[in-house]
Amino acid sequence: MTIRRIPPDGTHRSLGLTDDEYGEIVGVLGRPPTDVELAMYSVMWSEHCSYKSSRVHLGRLPTEGRRVIVGPGENAGVVDVGDGIAVAVRIESHNHPSAIEPYQGAATGVGGILRDIFTMGARPIALMDPLFIGSLDDARSRYILDGVVRGISGYGNSVGVPTVGGQITLDPTYKGNPLVNVFCLGLMHADHLVLGRATGVGNLAVLLGSRTGRDGIGGVSVLASAAFGEAGSGSEAAKRPSVQVGDPYEEKRLIEACLQLLDEHLVVGIQDLGGAGLACATSETAARGGLGMDVDVTAVARREPGMSAVEVMTSESQERMLAIVTPEALARVQAVCDRWEVRATVVGRVRERDEDGVGRLRIRDGFDGEVLAEVPAASLADDAPRYRRPIAAPTDLAERRAFDPGLLAAPADCGADLLELLVDPSWIYGQYDHQLFLNTVFAPGAADAALIKCAAPGIEWTGKALALSADANPGWCRIDPRLGTAATVAESALNVACAGGTPIALVNCLNFGNPEHPEVMWQLSEAIDGMAEACTALGIPVVGGNVSLYNASEGVDIDPTPVVAVVGLLDRLDRRPPAIGWVDGDEIVMLGRTVPVLGGSRWARSVRHHVDGELAPLDLSEHARLVELVAWLVAAEAGGEPEAPGLVSGIHDVSDGGLAVALAECAVAAGIGCMLRGVSSHLELFSESPSRVLVATSRAPELVRSAFAAGVEASVIGSVGGDRLVVEGLVDLALEDLLEARQANLSGVLERRAAAS
Amino acid sequence: MSATVAVVCFPGSNCEHDVVRALGTLGAAARVVWHGDDSLGDADAVVLPGGFAHGDYLRPGAIARFSPIMDAVRAFALLGGPVVGICNGFQVLTEAGMLPGALRRNSGLRFVCRTAACTVASSSSVLTAGVPVGTRLALPINHGEGNYTCDAATLASMEEAGQVVLRYDENPNGSVRSIAGVANAAGNVVGLMPHPERASSALIGSADGQILFGALLGSVAVTTS
């Protein structure tokens, strides 16, 4: 056998590998790597693919639960929801591509997450997109927000999966490095589960979908696993070829073809091609199957002539899947793909382990041709170095915590500050199809969580529903990544409960700065501990996740932004749970108690540009009681008919922006004002202390009694009526003012600026 | 006997299952028919559903009109069979020349997804037969290219003949005269941008779409009895 070798000439450094990592590769192979081998190690051992900085910490998350069918490590987590039905969930980031090329970056983020879901055998039925963009007074941030929203709209709508929720955070910390996360949920018959495994010696590896081009080469390494440099230095433009280009029509046909293949039990294993392309899909399937694989690089259909083996193996061209099929099934696989106009090409064969017991991936120039690469499959997929990077808390932590925003001068006009905090995100979700499949009971903006019927084409509705919420709070996590992350999980669980769901699973996307900075590793480690504490206390298993590091520009790391998405299950959707809002004449009850602390609040951060202080404490056992009470209240006691009002006519959690923003959102949703007495100061009005819910009811004494019986504090804080939002002594605003501010702060800025330019 | 409705699926269609479900709740026997087939079988009515047939590449509907099934749809319509195009299906019908006019990009140049208040403007179509003019309906819209246009003479004659069947109360996309749906002269071919199937139950916001589908199934009963 002849093997082309390259000398250790430093090529590895331009591919993102360190000298030590190069040495390790030589150790694994017992010789210097070939160019194809080096390229494959560089993408598979990138931070993005290997989690080399985070993996030693991720093991602390609780991942088991009675409903968990597949936990972290596969393409998606899978959770049993009963009736023989399971949900597949995953969240991912497409931050760096979106910073460089917003439309394609966001679009291909959607495409990638969909493939992670349908590769499990699940039909994707819901997307959510948490977005974090710089403030809108910055022209580039406006350009990025516009492009990202168009990209999600252009791809998601066309591919036929509704976007039912999301989150928008506008904050200067994301100016040079926006975050675009995307969550997807799919529904499947539990017994249709298929994993990404290459089993059965002699089986064929069939590449489905798009031809392979030169787009996205090095996407996971040079792009996703490095920070951005100086703005305007041209380095961002130079990275643009590493961004992939999406084709939603190809993906739509790929979804239908793959689901049909899986329905007909024609594949033994299947894996999507995402980051690191064919190198990843072939090595991961072979490693999981514990076997070897021969790949004929010349069999791969290409978009253009002259592509090298390195380019073919590391291209991140979109809309491709690798299916492992038996030789007998090949003809039928080909027929299904022909119907959907999907290209299907045999590019590899599963082979036995070598005599030394190692399953090797061989890349060949023709099935019997020259060997271009020959590496242990597991060494690519699983054996990347793991770093226990230095961790250090910020040296000025004590000072920062002592600098409390509660000490700032009180606002001259709390109403004016409130108006600054209001945002109407309908400009964003109004561009997304959020209705397809006739499942959407709570559309975006209607409630604290999206609520969708648990049904899909081919999966009959059995009366259940799913509540979905994606949450993050960089303000809290900057101050205290551990408590801030725990509070984020707590809020997400409470959001789901407010829509009637009992939390059953969580996925996370950990967006942090440069892991080579000890402070960033401290943030990451603290956040993971906080998440583990909250998930354990609330009984929510973590079934999947994604880590995005190197979110930094001009040497400055973003504030830590762990995003969590919680899935809740509502067993019976007989009567609609109440949405955000209230009914004229209702009383307003607050469940929980306000702690007058402003650290991490949006008031401090957005209005006063103050990012320090301390967070209010979180009592997780108290929070667990609240979540349970709320899910029961809205599910069992939901209102409906005017002649027989339920116990709860409207519900909204208190979080971002505090009591003031929660009241404003209820008032706007209902078109009816309110009157509160006894709110002592702006601290109480804008505090974001956790574990609080506003409930509107016509039966306040009964509600308060139910709360006390469940061990939850409750008090009547005001009444509903009129056309003004009044908090005695602090706020007195007309509803039109609220509406106008909500509109002006997002769509108003974008339309006005667009008109001016 | 329940009506049989053929719901055509092009590659890239995505509302076919939803239409089948909504018609099913009204008692119709609706089934998906593949665009590559050349027969509609025993269908009493045809629906071209929403989505992005052929990815909307070139222009929405511009490629779909060449699909083999479209010859059968044309022949079916010529014999007076009810044909309804929803959203992308409406775009296919205009591209195929089965309805007058064309659908351009929304005037705001953005995709729009929300519930729109609409008013029935004519009862002279298979989709609005028996539904009084002036009936207000809450119907979801979901499109980037729903800006209906046609030349002035066509518009005048369509208005005159009652071929404008549905209008938006507030124009969301720049359509001439706020047109949301039109019919051919015979009234058996109808295209509309709003999605009746997405208004098939109060649980998802509105059940008003069932009024239109009910009228369609009623028209079938009339034409086949």
PDB file of C-alpha atoms in Angstrom, chain A residues 146 150 153 157-158 160 247-249 252-253 339-341 427 429-441 453 457 461 573 576 751, chain B residues 9 11-15 17-18 21-22 34-35 52 54-55 57 105 109-115 140-142 197-198 200 202-205:
ATOM      1  CA  ASP A 146     -32.729  41.814   9.268  1.00  0.00           C
ATOM      2  CA  ARG A 150     -35.001  36.793   6.540  1.00  0.00           C
ATOM      3  CA  SER A 153     -38.080  32.981   7.280  1.00  0.00           C
ATOM      4  CA  ASN A 157     -41.112  28.615   5.748  1.00  0.00           C
ATOM      5  CA  SER A 158     -40.036  26.979   2.518  1.00  0.00           C
ATOM      6  CA  GLY A 160     -42.290  23.464   5.763  1.00  0.00           C
ATOM      7  CA  ASP A 247     -31.322  25.093  -0.383  1.00  0.00           C
ATOM      8  CA  PRO A 248     -34.603  24.564   1.494  1.00  0.00           C
ATOM      9  CA  TYR A 249     -36.241  22.809  -1.463  1.00  0.00           C
ATOM     10  CA  LYS A 252     -37.746  19.437   1.983  1.00  0.00           C
ATOM     11  CA  ARG A 253     -37.364  16.567  -0.491  1.00  0.00           C
ATOM     12  CA  ARG A 339     -39.582   9.626  -6.472  1.00  0.00           C
ATOM     13  CA  TRP A 340     -38.477  12.573  -4.335  1.00  0.00           C
ATOM     14  CA  GLU A 341     -35.832  13.595  -6.880  1.00  0.00           C
ATOM     15  CA  TRP A 427     -42.100  42.164  13.554  1.00  0.00           C
ATOM     16  CA  TYR A 429     -42.359  36.177  14.215  1.00  0.00           C
ATOM     17  CA  GLY A 430     -44.805  37.730  11.754  1.00  0.00           C
ATOM     18  CA  GLN A 431     -42.278  36.776   9.067  1.00  0.00           C
ATOM     19  CA  TYR A 432     -42.233  33.118  10.136  1.00  0.00           C
ATOM     20  CA  ASP A 433     -44.840  30.506   9.299  1.00  0.00           C
ATOM     21  CA  HIS A 434     -45.968  29.591  12.803  1.00  0.00           C
ATOM     22  CA  GLN A 435     -49.224  27.809  11.898  1.00  0.00           C
ATOM     23  CA  LEU A 436     -48.363  24.849   9.663  1.00  0.00           C
ATOM     24  CA  PHE A 437     -49.640  21.397  10.735  1.00  0.00           C
ATOM     25  CA  LEU A 438     -52.671  22.977  12.481  1.00  0.00           C
ATOM     26  CA  ASN A 439     -51.005  22.374  15.844  1.00  0.00           C
ATOM     27  CA  THR A 440     -50.356  25.879  17.143  1.00  0.00           C
ATOM     28  CA  VAL A 441     -52.633  26.606  20.093  1.00  0.00           C
ATOM     29  CA  LYS A 453     -50.844  19.845  19.816  1.00  0.00           C
ATOM     30  CA  PRO A 457     -48.754  14.005   9.597  1.00  0.00           C
ATOM     31  CA  TRP A 461     -53.549  13.413  17.972  1.00  0.00           C
ATOM     32  CA  LEU A 573     -55.861  19.824  26.032  1.00  0.00           C
ATOM     33  CA  ARG A 576     -57.608  25.816  26.505  1.00  0.00           C
ATOM     34  CA  GLU A 751     -38.436  50.710   9.469  1.00  0.00           C
TER      35      GLU A 751
ATOM     36  CA  CYS B   9     -48.860  17.215  -3.699  1.00  0.00           C
ATOM     37  CA  PRO B  11     -42.450  18.290  -4.397  1.00  0.00           C
ATOM     38  CA  GLY B  12     -42.195  21.232  -2.001  1.00  0.00           C
ATOM     39  CA  SER B  13     -45.910  21.395  -1.142  1.00  0.00           C
ATOM     40  CA  ASN B  14     -46.383  21.438   2.611  1.00  0.00           C
ATOM     41  CA  CYS B  15     -50.060  22.035   3.411  1.00  0.00           C
ATOM     42  CA  HIS B  17     -51.856  16.951   5.083  1.00  0.00           C
ATOM     43  CA  ASP B  18     -53.510  19.951   6.754  1.00  0.00           C
ATOM     44  CA  ARG B  21     -57.343  16.821   7.830  1.00  0.00           C
ATOM     45  CA  ALA B  22     -59.609  19.886   7.652  1.00  0.00           C
ATOM     46  CA  TRP B  34     -48.883  12.855  -6.431  1.00  0.00           C
ATOM     47  CA  HIS B  35     -48.014  15.522  -9.015  1.00  0.00           C
ATOM     48  CA  PHE B  52     -43.410  25.952  -2.080  1.00  0.00           C
ATOM     49  CA  HIS B  54     -40.467  23.136  -6.699  1.00  0.00           C
ATOM     50  CA  GLY B  55     -39.041  25.489  -4.105  1.00  0.00           C
ATOM     51  CA  TYR B  57     -37.731  28.482  -7.999  1.00  0.00           C
ATOM     52  CA  ARG B 105     -44.133  40.005  -4.086  1.00  0.00           C
ATOM     53  CA  LEU B 109     -41.203  43.015   0.595  1.00  0.00           C
ATOM     54  CA  ARG B 110     -41.517  40.748   3.622  1.00  0.00           C
ATOM     55  CA  PHE B 111     -43.156  37.401   4.249  1.00  0.00           C
ATOM     56  CA  VAL B 112     -46.392  37.827   6.226  1.00  0.00           C
ATOM     57  CA  CYS B 113     -47.855  35.234   8.585  1.00  0.00           C
ATOM     58  CA  ARG B 114     -50.880  36.241  10.649  1.00  0.00           C
ATOM     59  CA  THR B 115     -54.621  35.994  10.824  1.00  0.00           C
ATOM     60  CA  PRO B 140     -54.711  32.950   8.405  1.00  0.00           C
ATOM     61  CA  ILE B 141     -52.445  34.221   5.644  1.00  0.00           C
ATOM     62  CA  ASN B 142     -48.891  32.979   5.126  1.00  0.00           C
ATOM     63  CA  GLU B 197     -57.555  24.776   6.512  1.00  0.00           C
ATOM     64  CA  ARG B 198     -55.665  26.820   9.096  1.00  0.00           C
ATOM     65  CA  SER B 200     -60.503  24.671  10.940  1.00  0.00           C
ATOM     66  CA  ALA B 202     -61.375  27.296  17.489  1.00  0.00           C
ATOM     67  CA  LEU B 203     -58.518  25.593  19.308  1.00  0.00           C
ATOM     68  CA  ILE B 204     -56.074  26.958  16.734  1.00  0.00           C
ATOM     69  CA  GLY B 205     -57.701  30.374  16.579  1.00  0.00           C
TER      70      GLY B 205
END
